[in-house]
PDB file of C-alpha atoms and ligand atoms in Angstrom:
ATOM      1  CA  MET A  17     -38.474  -0.813  26.722  1.00 38.00           C
ATOM      2  CA  ARG A  18     -40.868  -1.086  29.446  1.00 40.00           C
ATOM      3  CA  ARG A  19     -43.634  -0.871  26.461  1.00 40.00           C
ATOM      4  CA  ALA A  20     -41.924  -3.769  24.536  1.00 39.00           C
ATOM      5  CA  VAL A  21     -41.815  -5.973  27.151  1.00 36.00           C
ATOM      6  CA  ALA A  22     -45.100  -5.729  27.619  1.00 36.00           C
ATOM      7  CA  VAL A  23     -46.242  -6.322  24.614  1.00 35.00           C
ATOM      8  CA  THR A  24     -43.921  -9.680  24.584  1.00 35.00           C
ATOM      9  CA  LEU A  25     -45.697 -10.621  27.551  1.00 35.00           C
ATOM     10  CA  LEU A  26     -49.213 -10.076  25.639  1.00 35.00           C
ATOM     11  CA  ALA A  27     -47.809 -12.490  23.374  1.00 36.00           C
ATOM     12  CA  VAL A  28     -47.195 -15.439  25.331  1.00 35.00           C
ATOM     13  CA  LEU A  29     -50.350 -15.449  26.932  1.00 36.00           C
ATOM     14  CA  ALA A  30     -52.145 -15.015  23.949  1.00 36.00           C
ATOM     15  CA  MET A  31     -51.074 -18.589  22.777  1.00 36.00           C
ATOM     16  CA  PRO A  32     -51.857 -21.324  25.624  1.00 38.00           C
ATOM     17  CA  ALA A  33     -53.416 -23.532  23.118  1.00 37.00           C
ATOM     18  CA  ALA A  34     -50.256 -23.637  21.632  1.00 36.00           C
ATOM     19  CA  ALA A  35     -48.440 -24.149  25.029  1.00 37.00           C
ATOM     20  CA  LEU A  36     -50.793 -26.920  26.141  1.00 37.00           C
ATOM     21  CA  ALA A  37     -50.586 -28.558  22.294  1.00 37.00           C
ATOM     22  CA  HIS A  38     -47.400 -29.279  23.171  1.00 40.00           C
ATOM     23  CA  ALA A  39     -47.644 -30.494  26.713  1.00 39.00           C
ATOM     24  CA  SER A  40     -47.434 -34.171  26.673  1.00 41.00           C
ATOM     25  CA  PRO A  41     -50.382 -36.084  28.313  1.00 43.00           C
ATOM     26  CA  ARG A  42     -49.715 -37.285  31.864  1.00 44.00           C
ATOM     27  CA  SER A  43     -51.195 -40.410  31.190  1.00 43.00           C
ATOM     28  CA  GLY A  44     -50.250 -44.046  32.362  1.00 42.00           C
ATOM     29  CA  GLY A  45     -47.770 -42.846  34.491  1.00 44.00           C
ATOM     30  CA  ALA A  46     -46.041 -41.086  31.701  1.00 48.00           C
ATOM     31  CA  ARG A  47     -43.835 -38.411  32.314  1.00 54.00           C
ATOM     32  CA  TYR A  48     -42.967 -34.358  30.859  1.00 58.00           C
ATOM     33  CA  SER A  49     -40.592 -33.929  28.601  1.00 79.00           C
ATOM     34  CA  LYS A  50     -37.488 -32.726  30.712  1.00 87.00           C
ATOM     35  CA  PRO A  51     -37.368 -28.563  30.276  1.00 90.00           C
ATOM     36  CA  GLU A  52     -34.180 -27.543  29.360  1.00 92.00           C
ATOM     37  CA  VAL A  53     -32.993 -23.998  29.538  1.00 93.00           C
ATOM     38  CA  LYS A  54     -30.405 -22.841  26.555  1.00 92.00           C
ATOM     39  CA  THR A  55     -30.164 -19.187  26.306  1.00 91.00           C
ATOM     40  CA  LEU A  56     -30.704 -16.137  29.101  1.00 91.00           C
ATOM     41  CA  LYS A  57     -32.149 -12.751  27.902  1.00 82.00           C
ATOM     42  CA  CYS A  58     -32.446  -9.837  29.864  1.00 74.00           C
ATOM     43  CA  GLY A  59     -35.422  -6.860  29.046  1.00 64.00           C
ATOM     44  CA  THR A  60     -32.192  -5.049  28.479  1.00 61.00           C
ATOM     45  CA  GLY A  61     -31.023  -6.950  25.783  1.00 63.00           C
ATOM     46  CA  GLU A  62     -28.560  -8.504  27.921  1.00 74.00           C
ATOM     47  CA  GLN A  63     -27.797 -11.923  27.724  1.00 82.00           C
ATOM     48  CA  THR A  64     -26.008 -13.209  30.809  1.00 85.00           C
ATOM     49  CA  SER A  65     -26.850 -10.120  33.467  1.00 88.00           C
ATOM     50  CA  CYS A  66     -30.190  -8.765  34.609  1.00 85.00           C
ATOM     51  CA  PRO A  67     -31.020  -6.289  37.316  1.00 79.00           C
ATOM     52  CA  ARG A  68     -33.049  -6.490  39.674  1.00 83.00           C
ATOM     53  CA  GLY A  69     -37.039  -5.800  38.791  1.00 75.00           C
ATOM     54  CA  TYR A  70     -36.455  -6.460  35.282  1.00 73.00           C
ATOM     55  CA  VAL A  71     -38.256  -9.323  32.881  1.00 71.00           C
ATOM     56  CA  LEU A  72     -35.727 -12.540  32.530  1.00 82.00           C
ATOM     57  CA  ARG A  73     -36.307 -14.623  29.269  1.00 84.00           C
ATOM     58  CA  LEU A  74     -35.403 -17.920  29.426  1.00 89.00           C
ATOM     59  CA  SER A  75     -35.185 -19.896  25.729  1.00 89.00           C
ATOM     60  CA  GLY A  76     -34.735 -23.829  25.703  1.00 91.00           C
ATOM     61  CA  GLU A  77     -37.250 -26.379  25.441  1.00 91.00           C
ATOM     62  CA  ASN A  78     -40.030 -28.404  26.860  1.00 90.00           C
ATOM     63  CA  LEU A  79     -40.437 -25.037  29.248  1.00 90.00           C
ATOM     64  CA  ALA A  80     -44.577 -24.556  29.045  1.00 87.00           C
ATOM     65  CA  GLN A  81     -44.844 -27.133  32.086  1.00 88.00           C
ATOM     66  CA  THR A  82     -42.426 -24.438  34.406  1.00 90.00           C
ATOM     67  CA  ARG A  83     -44.026 -23.651  37.598  1.00 91.00           C
ATOM     68  CA  THR A  84     -41.407 -21.888  39.625  1.00 94.00           C
ATOM     69  CA  VAL A  85     -38.006 -20.256  38.281  1.00 94.00           C
ATOM     70  CA  ILE A  86     -35.333 -20.370  41.570  1.00 96.00           C
ATOM     71  CA  PHE A  87     -32.691 -18.063  41.480  1.00 95.00           C
ATOM     72  CA  LEU A  88     -29.745 -20.385  43.200  1.00 95.00           C
ATOM     73  CA  GLY A  89     -27.163 -17.670  44.147  1.00 95.00           C
ATOM     74  CA  ALA A  90     -24.117 -19.095  46.023  1.00 92.00           C
ATOM     75  CA  ARG A  91     -23.700 -22.067  47.439  1.00 92.00           C
ATOM     76  CA  GLY A  92     -26.446 -23.414  49.737  1.00 92.00           C
ATOM     77  CA  SER A  93     -30.495 -22.625  50.010  1.00 92.00           C
ATOM     78  CA  ARG A  94     -29.818 -19.679  52.138  1.00 93.00           C
ATOM     79  CA  ASP A  95     -29.954 -17.149  49.509  1.00 94.00           C
ATOM     80  CA  ASP A  96     -32.212 -19.087  47.017  1.00 95.00           C
ATOM     81  CA  ARG A  97     -35.184 -16.949  45.747  1.00 94.00           C
ATOM     82  CA  ARG A  98     -37.984 -18.435  43.976  1.00 93.00           C
ATOM     83  CA  ALA A  99     -40.532 -16.731  41.761  1.00 92.00           C
ATOM     84  CA  ARG A 100     -43.160 -17.765  39.550  1.00 88.00           C
ATOM     85  CA  PRO A 101     -43.300 -17.047  35.808  1.00 85.00           C
ATOM     86  CA  GLU A 102     -45.277 -14.263  34.207  1.00 72.00           C
ATOM     87  CA  ALA A 103     -45.665 -16.468  31.440  1.00 74.00           C
ATOM     88  CA  ALA A 104     -43.974 -20.269  29.966  1.00 79.00           C
ATOM     89  CA  SER A 105     -45.002 -21.657  26.325  1.00 81.00           C
ATOM     90  CA  PRO A 106     -42.632 -24.343  25.351  1.00 86.00           C
ATOM     91  CA  HIS A 107     -39.904 -22.362  24.258  1.00 86.00           C
ATOM     92  CA  ARG A 108     -39.646 -19.549  26.883  1.00 81.00           C
ATOM     93  CA  VAL A 109     -40.398 -18.234  29.875  1.00 85.00           C
ATOM     94  CA  LEU A 110     -40.671 -14.672  31.075  1.00 80.00           C
ATOM     95  CA  VAL A 111     -39.644 -14.199  35.100  1.00 83.00           C
ATOM     96  CA  THR A 112     -39.018 -11.134  36.810  1.00 81.00           C
ATOM     97  CA  VAL A 113     -35.878 -11.383  38.388  1.00 87.00           C
ATOM     98  CA  PRO A 114     -37.036 -11.004  42.515  1.00 88.00           C
ATOM     99  CA  ALA A 115     -35.727  -8.080  44.406  1.00 86.00           C
ATOM    100  CA  SER A 116     -33.297  -9.582  46.582  1.00 90.00           C
ATOM    101  CA  ALA A 117     -31.294 -12.098  44.386  1.00 94.00           C
ATOM    102  CA  ARG A 118     -28.194 -13.176  43.973  1.00 94.00           C
ATOM    103  CA  SER A 119     -26.024 -14.358  41.182  1.00 95.00           C
ATOM    104  CA  GLY A 120     -25.656 -18.020  40.179  1.00 95.00           C
ATOM    105  CA  ARG A 121     -27.325 -20.408  37.971  1.00 95.00           C
ATOM    106  CA  LEU A 122     -31.014 -20.934  37.583  1.00 94.00           C
ATOM    107  CA  ARG A 123     -33.041 -23.932  38.366  1.00 94.00           C
ATOM    108  CA  VAL A 124     -36.838 -24.123  36.678  1.00 94.00           C
ATOM    109  CA  LEU A 125     -38.917 -26.532  38.409  1.00 92.00           C
ATOM    110  CA  ALA A 126     -42.172 -28.579  35.689  1.00 89.00           C
ATOM    111  CA  ALA A 127     -44.666 -29.941  36.857  1.00 79.00           C
ATOM    112  CA  ASP A 128     -42.500 -32.805  37.744  1.00 81.00           C
ATOM    113  CA  SER A 129     -39.163 -32.478  36.259  1.00 87.00           C
ATOM    114  CA  ALA A 130     -36.160 -29.906  37.301  1.00 90.00           C
ATOM    115  CA  ALA A 131     -33.927 -28.417  35.263  1.00 89.00           C
ATOM    116  CA  ALA A 132     -30.718 -26.515  35.870  1.00 89.00           C
ATOM    117  CA  GLY A 133     -30.084 -23.331  33.595  1.00 89.00           C
ATOM    118  CA  PRO A 134     -27.438 -21.228  33.063  1.00 92.00           C
ATOM    119  CA  ARG A 135     -25.852 -18.769  35.482  1.00 94.00           C
ATOM    120  CA  LEU A 136     -27.051 -15.250  35.772  1.00 95.00           C
ATOM    121  CA  ARG A 137     -24.987 -12.192  36.922  1.00 93.00           C
ATOM    122  CA  VAL A 138     -27.906 -10.364  39.484  1.00 92.00           C
ATOM    123  CA  LEU A 139     -27.149  -7.000  38.391  1.00 87.00           C
ATOM    124  CA  PRO A 140     -28.983  -3.822  40.706  1.00 82.00           C
ATOM    125  CA  PRO A 141     -32.129  -2.416  40.062  1.00 73.00           C
ATOM    126  CA  ALA A 142     -31.623  -0.140  37.089  1.00 58.00           C
ATOM    127  CA  VAL A 143     -31.661   3.800  37.068  1.00 49.00           C
ATOM    128  CA  ALA A 144     -30.371   4.444  33.759  1.00 42.00           C
ATOM    129  CA  PRO A 145     -32.033   4.029  30.297  1.00 39.00           C
ATOM    130  CA  PRO A 146     -30.998   2.502  27.621  1.00 40.00           C
ATOM    131  CA  ALA A 147     -27.560   4.236  26.287  1.00 41.00           C
ATOM    132  CA  THR A 148     -29.473   4.990  22.621  1.00 43.00           C
ATOM    133  CA  ALA A 149     -33.021   7.074  22.255  1.00 45.00           C
ATOM    134  CA  PRO A 150     -36.144   4.565  22.330  1.00 45.00           C
ATOM    135  CA  VAL A 151     -37.446   6.641  19.175  1.00 42.00           C
ATOM    136  CA  ALA A 152     -40.713   5.228  18.846  1.00 42.00           C
ATOM    137  CA  ALA A 153     -41.361   5.710  23.061  1.00 47.00           C
ATOM    138  CA  LEU A 154     -40.786   9.647  23.065  1.00 56.00           C
ATOM    139  CA  PRO A 155     -44.010  11.065  21.968  1.00 73.00           C
ATOM    140  CA  GLY A 156     -42.027  14.799  21.262  1.00 85.00           C
ATOM    141  CA  VAL A 157     -42.473  17.676  18.902  1.00 91.00           C
ATOM    142  CA  PHE A 158     -39.776  19.015  16.281  1.00 94.00           C
ATOM    143  CA  PRO A 159     -38.195  21.547  18.341  1.00 97.00           C
ATOM    144  CA  VAL A 160     -37.544  23.902  15.203  1.00 97.00           C
ATOM    145  CA  GLN A 161     -40.647  25.283  13.729  1.00 95.00           C
ATOM    146  CA  GLY A 162     -39.688  26.470  10.347  1.00 94.00           C
ATOM    147  CA  ALA A 163     -37.742  25.741   7.421  1.00 95.00           C
ATOM    148  CA  HIS A 164     -34.271  23.894   7.939  1.00 97.00           C
ATOM    149  CA  ASP A 165     -31.634  21.545   7.516  1.00 96.00           C
ATOM    150  CA  TYR A 166     -28.888  18.933   9.598  1.00 96.00           C
ATOM    151  CA  GLY A 167     -25.881  20.614   7.423  1.00 94.00           C
ATOM    152  CA  SER A 168     -23.218  18.133   6.921  1.00 93.00           C
ATOM    153  CA  GLU A 169     -20.793  15.857   8.188  1.00 90.00           C
ATOM    154  CA  ILE A 170     -19.982  18.639  11.162  1.00 91.00           C
ATOM    155  CA  ASN A 171     -23.200  19.389  12.645  1.00 95.00           C
ATOM    156  CA  ARG A 172     -23.668  15.407  13.591  1.00 94.00           C
ATOM    157  CA  PHE A 173     -22.848  14.213  16.756  1.00 94.00           C
ATOM    158  CA  GLY A 174     -19.388  12.924  17.689  1.00 90.00           C
ATOM    159  CA  GLY A 175     -16.546  13.188  15.292  1.00 73.00           C
ATOM    160  CA  PRO A 176     -13.045  14.109  15.862  1.00 73.00           C
ATOM    161  CA  ARG A 177     -13.887  17.599  17.373  1.00 79.00           C
ATOM    162  CA  ARG A 178     -16.349  15.264  20.114  1.00 86.00           C
ATOM    163  CA  HIS A 179     -19.725  16.987  18.939  1.00 93.00           C
ATOM    164  CA  GLN A 180     -22.008  16.501  21.955  1.00 95.00           C
ATOM    165  CA  GLY A 181     -25.465  17.652  19.618  1.00 96.00           C
ATOM    166  CA  GLN A 182     -27.200  17.396  16.490  1.00 97.00           C
ATOM    167  CA  ASP A 183     -27.121  21.079  14.446  1.00 97.00           C
ATOM    168  CA  VAL A 184     -30.542  22.100  13.027  1.00 98.00           C
ATOM    169  CA  LEU A 185     -29.866  24.987  10.493  1.00 97.00           C
ATOM    170  CA  ALA A 186     -32.300  27.172  10.405  1.00 96.00           C
ATOM    171  CA  ALA A 187     -32.497  30.981  10.030  1.00 95.00           C
ATOM    172  CA  CYS A 188     -32.031  33.530  13.326  1.00 95.00           C
ATOM    173  CA  GLY A 189     -35.306  34.171  14.284  1.00 94.00           C
ATOM    174  CA  THR A 190     -37.093  30.821  13.533  1.00 94.00           C
ATOM    175  CA  PRO A 191     -39.354  29.699  16.571  1.00 95.00           C
ATOM    176  CA  LEU A 192     -38.029  26.925  18.666  1.00 97.00           C
ATOM    177  CA  VAL A 193     -40.241  25.286  20.620  1.00 95.00           C
ATOM    178  CA  ALA A 194     -39.771  22.181  23.673  1.00 95.00           C
ATOM    179  CA  ALA A 195     -38.834  18.865  22.179  1.00 95.00           C
ATOM    180  CA  LEU A 196     -40.315  17.111  25.260  1.00 92.00           C
ATOM    181  CA  ALA A 197     -42.395  17.971  28.440  1.00 91.00           C
ATOM    182  CA  GLY A 198     -39.983  18.504  30.903  1.00 93.00           C
ATOM    183  CA  GLN A 199     -38.632  21.146  34.333  1.00 96.00           C
ATOM    184  CA  VAL A 200     -36.236  23.897  32.979  1.00 97.00           C
ATOM    185  CA  THR A 201     -32.896  23.114  35.022  1.00 97.00           C
ATOM    186  CA  LEU A 202     -30.967  25.890  33.494  1.00 96.00           C
ATOM    187  CA  THR A 203     -31.130  29.037  31.468  1.00 97.00           C
ATOM    188  CA  ARG A 204     -27.763  30.858  31.059  1.00 95.00           C
ATOM    189  CA  PHE A 205     -25.593  32.572  28.731  1.00 94.00           C
ATOM    190  CA  HIS A 206     -22.393  30.616  27.917  1.00 94.00           C
ATOM    191  CA  ALA A 207     -19.156  31.613  25.965  1.00 93.00           C
ATOM    192  CA  ARG A 208     -20.096  29.170  23.667  1.00 93.00           C
ATOM    193  CA  ALA A 209     -22.867  27.464  24.297  1.00 95.00           C
ATOM    194  CA  GLY A 210     -24.665  31.191  23.873  1.00 94.00           C
ATOM    195  CA  ASN A 211     -28.427  32.214  25.137  1.00 95.00           C
ATOM    196  CA  TYR A 212     -29.199  28.192  26.321  1.00 97.00           C
ATOM    197  CA  VAL A 213     -31.637  26.185  27.774  1.00 98.00           C
ATOM    198  CA  VAL A 214     -31.810  23.075  29.233  1.00 98.00           C
ATOM    199  CA  ILE A 215     -35.138  20.750  30.073  1.00 97.00           C
ATOM    200  CA  LYS A 216     -35.157  17.395  32.038  1.00 96.00           C
ATOM    201  CA  ALA A 217     -38.048  15.271  30.829  1.00 92.00           C
ATOM    202  CA  ASP A 218     -39.618  13.192  33.577  1.00 85.00           C
ATOM    203  CA  ASP A 219     -37.408  10.412  32.743  1.00 86.00           C
ATOM    204  CA  GLY A 220     -34.717  12.095  33.851  1.00 90.00           C
ATOM    205  CA  THR A 221     -33.181  12.486  30.360  1.00 92.00           C
ATOM    206  CA  SER A 222     -32.320  15.872  29.428  1.00 95.00           C
ATOM    207  CA  GLN A 223     -32.381  18.374  26.227  1.00 97.00           C
ATOM    208  CA  ALA A 224     -30.249  20.886  25.477  1.00 98.00           C
ATOM    209  CA  TYR A 225     -30.643  23.925  23.172  1.00 98.00           C
ATOM    210  CA  MET A 226     -28.070  25.607  22.726  1.00 98.00           C
ATOM    211  CA  HIS A 227     -27.336  29.868  20.782  1.00 96.00           C
ATOM    212  CA  LEU A 228     -30.895  31.096  21.103  1.00 96.00           C
ATOM    213  CA  LEU A 229     -31.221  34.526  19.708  1.00 95.00           C
ATOM    214  CA  ALA A 230     -31.925  36.167  23.143  1.00 94.00           C
ATOM    215  CA  PRO A 231     -32.454  35.278  26.581  1.00 94.00           C
ATOM    216  CA  ALA A 232     -35.116  31.768  26.765  1.00 95.00           C
ATOM    217  CA  ALA A 233     -38.365  32.930  26.977  1.00 94.00           C
ATOM    218  CA  VAL A 234     -38.758  30.127  30.290  1.00 96.00           C
ATOM    219  CA  GLU A 235     -37.612  30.048  33.363  1.00 96.00           C
ATOM    220  CA  GLN A 236     -35.365  27.639  35.671  1.00 96.00           C
ATOM    221  CA  GLY A 237     -37.523  25.860  37.601  1.00 96.00           C
ATOM    222  CA  GLN A 238     -40.568  26.220  35.401  1.00 96.00           C
ATOM    223  CA  ARG A 239     -42.447  23.254  33.693  1.00 95.00           C
ATOM    224  CA  VAL A 240     -42.881  23.282  30.174  1.00 93.00           C
ATOM    225  CA  SER A 241     -44.946  21.694  27.794  1.00 91.00           C
ATOM    226  CA  ALA A 242     -43.817  19.484  24.668  1.00 89.00           C
ATOM    227  CA  GLY A 243     -44.460  22.760  21.727  1.00 91.00           C
ATOM    228  CA  GLN A 244     -44.235  25.539  24.234  1.00 93.00           C
ATOM    229  CA  PRO A 245     -42.614  28.378  23.055  1.00 95.00           C
ATOM    230  CA  LEU A 246     -38.867  28.279  24.009  1.00 96.00           C
ATOM    231  CA  GLY A 247     -36.971  31.247  21.828  1.00 95.00           C
ATOM    232  CA  GLN A 248     -35.897  32.008  18.716  1.00 95.00           C
ATOM    233  CA  VAL A 249     -33.124  30.590  16.346  1.00 95.00           C
ATOM    234  CA  GLY A 250     -29.850  32.555  16.806  1.00 95.00           C
ATOM    235  CA  GLN A 251     -26.392  32.297  16.379  1.00 95.00           C
ATOM    236  CA  THR A 252     -25.274  33.972  20.422  1.00 95.00           C
ATOM    237  CA  GLY A 253     -22.087  31.836  21.735  1.00 93.00           C
ATOM    238  CA  ALA A 254     -19.491  30.425  19.212  1.00 92.00           C
ATOM    239  CA  ALA A 255     -21.250  29.737  16.280  1.00 91.00           C
ATOM    240  CA  SER A 256     -20.782  30.385  12.818  1.00 90.00           C
ATOM    241  CA  ALA A 257     -24.345  30.625  11.223  1.00 94.00           C
ATOM    242  CA  CYS A 258     -27.712  30.361  12.622  1.00 96.00           C
ATOM    243  CA  HIS A 259     -28.898  27.085  14.181  1.00 97.00           C
ATOM    244  CA  LEU A 260     -30.022  24.889  16.654  1.00 98.00           C
ATOM    245  CA  HIS A 261     -27.499  22.987  18.482  1.00 98.00           C
ATOM    246  CA  PHE A 262     -29.766  20.172  20.202  1.00 98.00           C
ATOM    247  CA  GLU A 263     -28.430  18.033  22.707  1.00 97.00           C
ATOM    248  CA  LEU A 264     -30.138  15.204  24.390  1.00 95.00           C
ATOM    249  CA  TRP A 265     -28.392  13.052  27.578  1.00 94.00           C
ATOM    250  CA  THR A 266     -29.303  10.069  29.453  1.00 92.00           C
ATOM    251  CA  ALA A 267     -30.444  10.407  33.010  1.00 91.00           C
ATOM    252  CA  PRO A 268     -29.320  11.504  35.328  1.00 92.00           C
ATOM    253  CA  GLY A 269     -29.347  14.376  32.965  1.00 92.00           C
ATOM    254  CA  TRP A 270     -27.351  16.991  31.557  1.00 95.00           C
ATOM    255  CA  HIS A 271     -23.915  17.491  33.258  1.00 91.00           C
ATOM    256  CA  GLU A 272     -25.541  15.562  36.220  1.00 90.00           C
ATOM    257  CA  GLY A 273     -24.076  11.386  35.345  1.00 91.00           C
ATOM    258  CA  GLY A 274     -25.543  11.699  32.209  1.00 91.00           C
ATOM    259  CA  GLU A 275     -24.097  11.219  28.831  1.00 92.00           C
ATOM    260  CA  PRO A 276     -24.793  12.566  25.091  1.00 93.00           C
ATOM    261  CA  VAL A 277     -26.018  10.247  22.804  1.00 92.00           C
ATOM    262  CA  ASP A 278     -26.744  10.558  18.978  1.00 93.00           C
ATOM    263  CA  PRO A 279     -30.201  12.540  18.812  1.00 93.00           C
ATOM    264  CA  LEU A 280     -30.500  12.472  15.186  1.00 93.00           C
ATOM    265  CA  ALA A 281     -32.627   9.530  14.696  1.00 89.00           C
ATOM    266  CA  LEU A 282     -35.274  11.053  17.420  1.00 89.00           C
ATOM    267  CA  LEU A 283     -35.259  14.534  15.738  1.00 93.00           C
ATOM    268  CA  GLN A 284     -36.155  13.060  12.203  1.00 90.00           C
ATOM    269  CA  ALA A 285     -38.666  10.817  14.118  1.00 85.00           C
ATOM    270  CA  TRP A 286     -40.435  14.321  15.308  1.00 88.00           C
ATOM    271  CA  ASP A 287     -39.613  16.318  12.109  1.00 89.00           C
ATOM    272  CA  THR A 288     -42.445  15.805   9.725  1.00 73.00           C
ATOM    273  CA  PRO A 289     -42.848  17.574   6.951  1.00 58.00           C
ATOM    274  CA  ARG A 290     -44.913  20.469   6.614  1.00 45.00           C
TER     275      ARG A 290
HETATM  276 ZN1   ZN B 241     -23.638  22.114  17.475  1.00 75.65          ZN
END
């Protein structure tokens, strides 16, 4: 998400000529056109709420001359917080929600006019990543190093049996590698999961690999790189065929407060034909 925001910023910064062309000339006492803020959009995708520290996009008209965005908070000026835009163009302004901003309306100060903006609910700084895996943002390695397939509907994430991962069917003994770099937080045996290993990536998300042929080839606490061998595909635990059961959890991780998300799109993105 951070990268997407950066790209947006560049796109806006790259058009100062267009921004100037839209500004009314300040001659003969003529006033700038009054700014108007119509909609808000947070870097998280939310329309009316945004965590502190996130970039907020104000969309509307005549915004190129915006000098300051004031986060008004509650009544009175005590909790007002002012922020300079990161970028401004005729139809949008990008501004970072100040660290101590409070929920309330926004006010936009332009060259010589001001406008009231919509109300924004200010959230605490976000720690959890979005609930869907940012497919393009995670450089990873497909964990099953051999012939495989994704099975059928019952091997998918979710469904009536609340399957928390995606199964990758492959012959027992097929080499298994870490999909993402991180630290090994667990290697254990469980009656249902069989031999399993959990790796926490640097962004706080976790991957879990289950039904390994033998105890994982890595140790708890060990740092692993993407592509590092973990063991082999097996059918230990409650498994009716040789397969990898792969789970992806949001921060703060596997059974540490995170949530499982459907990893199929991410697996497919890593799954290059060999
Ligand atoms: Zn499974």
